[in-house]
Each structure stands twice: as C-alpha cells, then as structure tokens.
Coordinates of C-alpha atoms in Angstrom, one line a residue:
M1 CA 4.3 -17.4 13.4
P2 CA 3.9 -15.2 10.3
N3 CA 2.9 -12.2 12.5
F4 CA 6.6 -11.9 13.6
S5 CA 8.4 -12.3 10.3
L6 CA 10.3 -9.0 10.7
P7 CA 12.5 -7.9 13.7
D8 CA 11.8 -4.8 15.6
D9 CA 14.9 -3.2 14.2
V10 CA 13.1 -2.9 10.8
F11 CA 10.2 -0.9 12.2
I12 CA 12.4 1.3 14.4
R13 CA 14.7 2.2 11.5
A14 CA 11.6 2.9 9.3
A15 CA 10.1 5.2 12.0
E16 CA 13.4 7.1 12.2
Q17 CA 13.2 7.8 8.5
F18 CA 9.5 8.4 8.0
P19 CA 6.9 10.1 10.3
T20 CA 4.3 7.8 11.7
P21 CA 1.7 6.6 11.0
F22 CA 2.6 4.6 7.8
H23 CA 2.0 1.2 6.3
L24 CA 5.1 -0.9 5.8
Y25 CA 5.2 -3.7 3.3
D26 CA 7.8 -6.5 3.1
E27 CA 8.8 -7.1 -0.6
A28 CA 10.7 -10.3 0.2
G29 CA 7.7 -11.7 2.0
I30 CA 5.4 -10.9 -0.9
R31 CA 7.7 -12.4 -3.5
K32 CA 8.1 -15.6 -1.3
T33 CA 4.3 -16.0 -1.1
A34 CA 3.9 -15.5 -4.9
R35 CA 6.5 -18.1 -5.6
A36 CA 5.0 -20.6 -3.1
L37 CA 1.6 -20.2 -4.9
N38 CA 3.1 -20.7 -8.3
A39 CA 5.0 -23.8 -7.1
A40 CA 1.8 -25.2 -5.5
F41 CA 0.1 -25.1 -8.9
S42 CA 3.1 -25.9 -11.1
W43 CA 1.3 -29.1 -12.0
A44 CA -1.3 -27.1 -14.0
P45 CA 0.0 -25.8 -17.3
G46 CA -1.0 -22.2 -17.9
F47 CA -1.8 -21.5 -14.2
K48 CA -2.0 -17.8 -13.4
E49 CA -2.7 -15.8 -10.2
Y50 CA -4.5 -12.6 -10.8
F51 CA -3.7 -10.4 -7.7
A52 CA -6.8 -8.7 -6.4
V53 CA -5.9 -5.1 -6.9
K54 CA -8.6 -4.0 -4.4
A55 CA -6.5 -5.5 -1.6
L56 CA -3.4 -3.3 -2.1
P57 CA -3.8 -0.8 -5.1
N58 CA -0.2 0.5 -5.4
P59 CA 1.7 0.3 -8.7
R60 CA 4.9 -0.7 -7.0
I61 CA 3.2 -3.7 -5.5
L62 CA 1.6 -4.6 -8.8
N63 CA 5.0 -4.4 -10.5
I64 CA 6.3 -7.0 -7.9
F65 CA 3.5 -9.3 -8.9
K66 CA 4.1 -8.7 -12.6
E67 CA 7.8 -9.7 -12.2
E68 CA 6.6 -12.9 -10.4
G69 CA 4.5 -13.8 -13.4
C70 CA 1.1 -12.8 -12.0
G71 CA -1.8 -10.9 -13.6
V72 CA -4.3 -8.6 -11.9
D73 CA -7.9 -8.8 -11.0
C74 CA -9.7 -5.5 -11.5
S75 CA -13.2 -4.4 -10.5
S76 CA -13.5 -0.7 -11.4
E77 CA -12.4 1.9 -14.0
C78 CA -9.6 3.2 -11.7
E79 CA -8.3 -0.3 -11.1
L80 CA -8.2 -0.9 -14.9
L81 CA -6.3 2.4 -15.3
L82 CA -3.9 1.4 -12.5
A83 CA -3.3 -2.0 -14.3
E84 CA -2.8 -0.3 -17.6
K85 CA -0.3 2.2 -16.2
S86 CA 1.5 -0.7 -14.5
G87 CA 2.0 -2.3 -17.9
F88 CA -0.7 -5.0 -17.8
S89 CA -2.8 -5.8 -20.8
G90 CA -4.6 -8.6 -22.6
D91 CA -5.2 -11.8 -20.7
D92 CA -3.0 -10.6 -17.8
I93 CA -6.1 -8.7 -16.7
M94 CA -9.3 -10.2 -15.3
F95 CA -12.2 -7.7 -15.1
S96 CA -14.8 -8.8 -12.5
A97 CA -17.0 -5.8 -11.8
N98 CA -20.7 -5.8 -10.8
A99 CA -23.4 -3.2 -11.4
M100 CA -20.8 -1.0 -13.0
P101 CA -21.2 1.7 -15.7
P102 CA -21.3 0.1 -19.1
C103 CA -18.3 2.2 -20.3
E104 CA -16.1 0.1 -18.0
Y105 CA -16.7 -2.8 -20.4
D106 CA -15.5 -0.6 -23.2
H107 CA -12.2 0.0 -21.4
A108 CA -11.7 -3.6 -20.4
S109 CA -12.4 -4.8 -23.9
A110 CA -10.0 -2.2 -25.4
L111 CA -7.3 -3.6 -23.1
G112 CA -8.1 -7.2 -24.2
A113 CA -8.9 -8.2 -20.6
I114 CA -10.7 -11.4 -19.8
I115 CA -14.2 -10.3 -18.8
N116 CA -16.1 -12.1 -16.0
L117 CA -19.8 -11.5 -16.3
D118 CA -21.6 -11.1 -12.9
D119 CA -25.2 -11.2 -14.1
F120 CA -27.3 -12.6 -16.9
S121 CA -28.2 -9.1 -18.0
D122 CA -24.6 -8.2 -18.6
V123 CA -24.6 -10.3 -21.8
D124 CA -26.5 -7.6 -23.7
I125 CA -24.5 -4.8 -22.0
L126 CA -21.2 -6.4 -23.1
A127 CA -22.5 -7.0 -26.6
A128 CA -23.1 -3.2 -26.9
H129 CA -19.9 -2.2 -25.1
G130 CA -16.9 -3.9 -26.6
G131 CA -18.6 -6.9 -28.1
I132 CA -18.7 -10.6 -27.2
P133 CA -15.1 -11.9 -27.0
E134 CA -13.9 -15.3 -28.1
T135 CA -13.6 -16.4 -24.5
V136 CA -15.9 -15.1 -21.9
C137 CA -16.1 -15.9 -18.1
V138 CA -19.3 -16.2 -16.1
R139 CA -19.6 -16.1 -12.3
Y140 CA -21.6 -18.9 -10.6
N141 CA -23.7 -18.6 -7.5
P142 CA -25.0 -22.0 -6.2
G143 CA -27.3 -20.4 -3.7
G144 CA -28.0 -21.8 -0.2
E145 CA -25.2 -22.3 2.2
F146 CA -21.7 -23.5 1.5
H147 CA -20.4 -26.2 3.9
L148 CA -17.0 -27.7 4.6
G149 CA -17.8 -30.7 6.7
N150 CA -20.4 -29.6 9.2
A151 CA -19.2 -26.0 9.2
I152 CA -21.0 -23.3 7.3
M153 CA -18.3 -21.4 5.5
G154 CA -20.5 -19.0 3.5
S155 CA -24.0 -18.1 2.4
P156 CA -24.0 -17.7 -1.4
G157 CA -27.8 -17.4 -1.4
D158 CA -27.4 -14.1 0.4
S159 CA -24.7 -12.8 -1.9
K160 CA -25.4 -10.3 -4.6
Y161 CA -22.9 -11.9 -7.0
G162 CA -23.2 -14.5 -9.7
W163 CA -25.6 -16.5 -11.9
T164 CA -27.8 -19.3 -11.0
K165 CA -27.2 -22.7 -12.6
A166 CA -30.3 -22.3 -14.8
Q167 CA -29.1 -18.9 -16.0
L168 CA -25.7 -20.4 -16.8
A169 CA -27.2 -23.0 -19.2
E170 CA -29.3 -20.4 -21.0
G171 CA -26.7 -17.6 -20.9
L172 CA -23.7 -19.7 -22.2
T173 CA -25.9 -21.1 -25.0
R174 CA -26.8 -17.5 -25.9
L175 CA -23.2 -16.3 -25.7
H176 CA -22.2 -19.1 -28.0
A177 CA -24.8 -18.0 -30.5
M178 CA -23.5 -14.4 -30.2
G179 CA -19.9 -15.5 -31.2
A180 CA -18.2 -16.8 -28.1
K181 CA -16.1 -19.9 -28.8
G182 CA -15.1 -20.9 -25.2
F183 CA -15.9 -20.0 -21.6
G184 CA -14.6 -19.9 -18.1
L185 CA -16.3 -20.4 -14.8
H186 CA -15.7 -18.3 -11.6
A187 CA -17.1 -18.5 -8.1
F188 CA -16.4 -17.1 -4.6
L189 CA -18.1 -19.0 -1.9
A190 CA -16.1 -18.3 1.3
S191 CA -14.1 -15.5 2.7
N192 CA -10.8 -15.6 4.6
T193 CA -10.7 -19.3 5.3
T194 CA -7.5 -21.1 6.2
D195 CA -9.2 -24.5 5.8
N196 CA -7.1 -26.4 3.2
S197 CA -10.2 -28.1 1.8
Y198 CA -11.9 -24.9 0.6
Y199 CA -10.2 -24.6 -2.8
P200 CA -10.3 -28.3 -3.6
K201 CA -14.0 -28.5 -2.8
L202 CA -14.8 -25.4 -4.8
A203 CA -12.7 -26.7 -7.6
G204 CA -14.6 -30.0 -7.6
I205 CA -17.9 -28.1 -7.9
L206 CA -16.7 -25.9 -10.7
F207 CA -15.0 -28.8 -12.6
D208 CA -18.2 -30.9 -12.5
L209 CA -20.3 -27.9 -13.5
G210 CA -18.0 -26.9 -16.3
A211 CA -18.0 -30.4 -17.8
E212 CA -21.8 -30.4 -17.7
M213 CA -22.1 -26.9 -19.2
E214 CA -19.8 -27.9 -22.1
K215 CA -22.4 -30.4 -23.2
V216 CA -25.3 -28.0 -22.7
C217 CA -23.8 -24.9 -24.6
G218 CA -21.6 -26.6 -27.2
M219 CA -18.5 -24.6 -26.2
P220 CA -15.3 -25.9 -24.5
L221 CA -14.5 -25.0 -21.0
R222 CA -11.2 -23.2 -21.2
F223 CA -10.5 -22.3 -17.6
I224 CA -11.7 -22.4 -14.0
N225 CA -11.1 -19.3 -11.8
L226 CA -11.2 -20.2 -8.1
S227 CA -11.2 -16.5 -7.2
G228 CA -10.1 -15.6 -3.7
G229 CA -11.2 -16.8 -0.3
V230 CA -8.0 -18.4 1.0
G231 CA -7.2 -16.3 4.0
I232 CA -4.6 -15.6 6.7
P233 CA -4.6 -16.2 10.5
Y234 CA -5.0 -12.8 12.0
R235 CA -4.5 -14.2 15.5
P236 CA -1.0 -15.3 16.4
E237 CA -2.2 -18.7 17.5
G238 CA -4.0 -19.3 14.2
Q239 CA -2.6 -21.8 11.6
P240 CA -1.8 -20.5 8.1
A241 CA -3.2 -22.2 5.1
D242 CA -0.9 -24.8 3.5
I243 CA -0.8 -23.7 -0.1
Q244 CA 1.1 -26.8 -1.2
A245 CA -1.6 -29.1 0.3
I246 CA -4.3 -26.9 -1.3
G247 CA -2.7 -27.1 -4.7
Q248 CA -2.5 -30.9 -4.4
G249 CA -6.1 -31.1 -3.4
V250 CA -7.2 -29.1 -6.5
K251 CA -5.0 -31.4 -8.6
E252 CA -6.8 -34.5 -7.3
E253 CA -10.1 -33.0 -8.2
Y254 CA -8.8 -32.1 -11.6
I255 CA -7.7 -35.6 -12.3
R256 CA -11.0 -36.9 -11.2
V257 CA -12.9 -34.9 -13.7
F258 CA -10.5 -34.1 -16.6
G259 CA -7.8 -36.7 -16.3
D260 CA -4.1 -35.9 -16.9
P261 CA -3.5 -32.2 -16.2
A262 CA -0.3 -32.2 -18.3
Q263 CA -2.6 -32.0 -21.4
G264 CA -3.6 -28.5 -20.2
R265 CA -7.2 -28.8 -21.5
V266 CA -8.6 -26.6 -18.7
K267 CA -6.5 -24.0 -17.1
I268 CA -6.6 -22.9 -13.5
K269 CA -6.7 -19.3 -12.3
T270 CA -6.8 -17.7 -8.9
E271 CA -7.6 -14.1 -7.7
L272 CA -6.0 -14.0 -4.3
G273 CA -5.4 -10.7 -2.4
R274 CA -5.3 -11.1 1.3
F275 CA -3.3 -14.3 1.1
M276 CA -0.7 -12.6 -1.1
T277 CA 0.0 -9.4 0.8
G278 CA -2.0 -9.4 4.1
P279 CA 0.7 -10.9 6.4
H280 CA 3.4 -8.8 4.8
G281 CA 2.0 -5.4 5.9
W282 CA 2.1 -3.5 9.2
L283 CA 0.6 -0.2 10.4
V284 CA 3.4 1.5 12.3
T285 CA 2.2 4.2 14.8
H286 CA 3.4 6.0 17.9
V287 CA 1.5 6.1 21.3
T288 CA 0.6 9.7 21.9
H289 CA -1.9 9.7 24.7
E290 CA -3.1 7.7 27.7
K291 CA -6.5 8.3 29.2
K292 CA -7.7 6.7 32.5
I293 CA -11.4 6.9 33.1
Y294 CA -13.6 3.8 33.4
K295 CA -11.1 2.0 31.2
D296 CA -7.5 2.6 30.3
Y297 CA -7.2 4.1 26.8
L298 CA -4.1 4.4 24.7
G299 CA -4.3 7.0 21.9
V300 CA -2.1 6.6 18.9
D301 CA -1.3 8.8 15.9
A302 CA -3.1 6.4 13.5
C303 CA -6.9 6.1 13.3
A304 CA -9.6 4.2 11.3
S305 CA -8.7 6.4 8.3
N306 CA -5.5 4.3 8.2
L307 CA -7.1 0.9 9.1
M308 CA -10.8 0.5 9.0
R309 CA -11.3 -3.2 9.6
P310 CA -11.4 -3.2 13.4
A311 CA -14.0 -0.3 13.4
M312 CA -16.0 -1.8 10.6
Y313 CA -16.0 -5.5 11.4
G314 CA -14.7 -5.7 14.9
A315 CA -11.8 -7.5 13.3
Y316 CA -8.8 -8.6 15.3
H317 CA -5.3 -7.3 14.4
H318 CA -2.4 -8.4 16.5
I319 CA -0.5 -5.6 18.2
H320 CA 3.0 -5.5 19.7
I321 CA 5.3 -2.8 21.1
C322 CA 8.8 -2.5 19.7
G323 CA 11.4 -3.4 22.2
K324 CA 8.8 -5.0 24.6
R325 CA 8.1 -8.3 23.0
D326 CA 9.5 -10.2 25.9
E327 CA 8.0 -8.0 28.7
P328 CA 5.1 -9.3 30.8
V329 CA 1.7 -8.8 29.1
D330 CA -0.1 -7.6 32.2
H331 CA -1.9 -4.4 31.4
L332 CA -5.4 -4.1 29.9
Y333 CA -6.0 -1.4 27.3
D334 CA -8.3 -0.1 24.6
V335 CA -6.2 1.2 21.7
T336 CA -7.9 4.1 20.0
G337 CA -7.5 6.6 17.2
C338 CA -8.4 10.2 17.2
L339 CA -11.6 10.2 15.1
C340 CA -14.8 11.6 16.7
E341 CA -16.3 8.1 16.5
N342 CA -16.5 5.7 19.5
N343 CA -15.8 2.7 17.2
D344 CA -12.4 4.2 16.2
K345 CA -10.5 1.5 18.1
F346 CA -7.8 -0.9 17.0
A347 CA -8.2 -3.1 20.0
I348 CA -10.7 -3.5 22.9
D349 CA -9.7 -5.0 26.2
R350 CA -6.3 -6.1 24.9
M351 CA -3.6 -7.3 27.2
L352 CA -0.3 -5.6 26.4
P353 CA 2.9 -4.7 28.3
K354 CA 3.0 -1.5 30.3
I355 CA 3.1 1.2 27.7
E356 CA 4.7 4.7 27.8
I357 CA 3.9 7.8 25.7
G358 CA 6.2 7.7 22.7
D359 CA 6.4 3.9 22.4
L360 CA 6.4 2.5 18.8
M361 CA 3.3 0.3 18.2
V362 CA 3.1 -2.1 15.3
I363 CA -0.4 -3.3 14.2
H364 CA 0.0 -6.5 12.2
D365 CA -1.5 -8.0 9.0
T366 CA -2.5 -4.7 7.3
G367 CA -1.1 -5.6 3.9
A368 CA -4.5 -6.2 2.4
H369 CA -7.7 -4.1 2.8
G370 CA -5.7 -1.8 5.1
Y371 CA -4.7 1.4 3.3
A372 CA -7.1 0.5 0.5
M373 CA -10.1 1.0 2.7
G374 CA -8.9 4.4 4.1
Y375 CA -11.1 7.4 4.0
Q376 CA -11.1 11.1 5.1
Y377 CA -13.8 11.3 7.7
N378 CA -13.2 14.1 10.2
G379 CA -10.7 15.6 7.8
R380 CA -8.1 13.0 8.9
L381 CA -5.7 12.2 6.1
R382 CA -4.4 8.9 4.8
S383 CA -0.9 7.9 5.6
A384 CA 2.2 7.0 3.5
E385 CA 3.0 3.6 2.3
I386 CA 6.6 2.4 2.7
L387 CA 8.2 -0.6 0.9
Y388 CA 10.9 -2.5 2.9
T389 CA 12.8 -3.7 -0.2
K390 CA 14.3 -7.1 -0.8
D391 CA 17.7 -5.3 -0.5
G392 CA 17.0 -4.2 3.1
D393 CA 16.3 -0.5 2.5
F394 CA 13.1 1.6 2.5
R395 CA 11.3 3.2 -0.3
M396 CA 8.3 5.5 0.0
I397 CA 5.8 4.2 -2.6
R398 CA 2.9 6.5 -1.7
R399 CA 3.3 9.8 0.2
A400 CA 1.0 10.8 3.0
E401 CA -1.9 13.1 2.1
T402 CA -1.7 16.8 2.8
P403 CA -4.4 19.4 3.6
E404 CA -3.9 20.5 0.0
D405 CA -5.0 17.1 -1.2
Y406 CA -8.1 17.3 1.0
F407 CA -9.2 20.6 -0.6
A408 CA -8.1 19.8 -4.1
T409 CA -11.5 18.7 -5.4
L410 CA -13.5 21.6 -4.0
L411 CA -14.9 24.2 -6.4

C-alpha cells in the first residue's frame, strides 16, 4: 500500500526536530515515481513530463524534477516566476493559463515557453503579447460526457476549458496564416482516475484529431499533451494506477495512428501533478484536544489552512497514529481543526485506535494540492514544509508563517 511507504520512526524523528504541524515530503519516493513515468514512456522519443507546479509549488521540489529530466507546467505569473527562479526556460516550460492578464503571455514568450491557448480569442491576445511562435499548442474540449466503458469519468461540456472542434479547424488555419509552423494538442477530460485505460483512450482521441487537423490547417502535428488526470488511491484499499500498462496502452494507440514511434514524428508530453507527489506527502500533527458531546471530537494543531481538501470536497485522506498501527481500530471520532468553521474536519465518523492527548497523527497523501491550497482564514497561518531527503535526513524547504507575515501586506 503506497499509504505506508515510510515507517513511523521517520515521522517521530521529524516531529522531534520541527514543531507540528508540517507537511513532510519523501524525496526518494518522488524520484522513484518520476523514473517510473519516464521508463513507461521510454518508447516515445522526446517524451517529457511537465510537473504541474500548482500541485506542489516549492523550488526544492521543482529542482528534484529538473534533475529527473522533467519540465514544469505553469498557469500563472507567479508560477512562471517560480519556474524561472528554479532554472527552467524554453520548452522546459508549458504555460497553460486561462482568462489571465495578457501580460502573462509576454512573460511566457520571453522565457521561450510552449504556450497552450485555452480559448479561440487568445489568438489575438497572444499576437499582441509576445507574438505567434513557431509551435503553438491549443486545448481541446470535446463537449458532452467522457466515458470509460459504461462509467462517466468527466463532463467536458460543463468545463470552462478548451476549444470546440470547429474552433480548432478555424483557429489552427488562422494561426498558420499568422506565422505558426506546427502545433500541439492538449486535453484534460477526467480528474484523479486510477483507471489504466484513461490515458490510452484520451491519446487515441487526440491522435485521431491531430491527424485530421494536419490536413485541415496545413501544419504538422508536433506533439500531443495528455495533461494530468492520472490520480492516486486516497483510500488504503484502492489500487494505484499501473503507469507501465498506461504507457503501453498509449504506445498501441500511437502505432495505430502514426506507425513506428521510433521515428519520433509526434512527441508525447504529460502534465501530471497529483500522481507525481501526492502519495509522497503527509501532514504531521499532534492531537491537542478531545471533546465529548453528541460525538467524540479530536482536535489537532493542524486545520483546513494546512489541508483544505476534506473541508472543500469532503475528500478522504487516510489517518494513522504513530505507534498505534497495530492496535484495535475500535473508537469512532471526528478529527477537527481549530478554525471557526464547522467544515474544518479532516475526518468524520472515522474508526481509529483509542487516542490520547499528545499522540502524533499522520494524515496521508498530502503531497499534492495540500500546502498549495492553504489560506489564512481566521488568522491561522500556513505550516512549514519539510523534505525527507534521499540520504535519510530532514531539510526545511519552507518555514512556517509568522504573525509578521500575516501583517506584512497591510498599509
């Protein structure tokens, strides 16, 4: 089970060195996942993963991916700045913003980033802010519902992202007339799926569409960006995606449409975030309070400011208590933070071992969209981020916020 990839000793030693709460990230696990992804697509010359910065925006993490041969996927000015300061430039950056200030195109163009246009109207904006590059990417939205077998995996028709097929034909032809010499296609049709058939089916759709659009617009298709969507099993009984099988499925679709991949005519790109870092992060917190009224509540020194997903989505994150993995799970608790909001709960009606004040609690799978979604409601401050290095020691890669940080922007 990926949820238990580190022993309790690691969390206990970290909590002895740093005050809780904090997010802990496993460098060795992140590198292992990056290498597995690259191996799964080693059949595709020029394959590149663009780590979704939004998932875990920390330069130490980005440097790990840089060392593993990955690029970065940015969707804002600050993410571009973070990529730039981390040493990324040129086609190691994919810029995929939507409804953004036009000046962000200027910055992305100055960095030489690959620009992914979210809307037909963005063509004129890009022309006036950085100019039309030789290779441009466009984001496709097929509308309706996206199915895998009989299951509905997503509803692109309700999504704000992407171009219709009719807009693609017109827009790519226009981009060619404005100076573009090649294009890429991008789509995101399902979120956090561990179904191994998702990427292959999406790839088949985009390969067929790209081959068709080449004939329509007169430009060569240079790459397909499968975006993100491959997820992780948040529940311990869930099965992780098999990235090797996924890569093989995409290869079969590639051969069907384009023939021998060794020729490298159309390159493959991905923009995974959650898959890359999600299972390799944990929120470490101490139990500070127990309240017995109509339910039994455990209060911890973390709150939704540190991990918003349970409060925002009702999302499940597995929880265990250090030193009590083998004890009977026979007590029913709600696990809560200290915000003045009733939805500030990490778990509702969760069976756990008998818990004492001072116990060290570990909330799993917070390595993506955990710290990144933090906020300062109630004046609660965001926690530190700690890297458990591949050498087995700990490094603070972001300090905890202080009251001085909270007041710093006030005039």
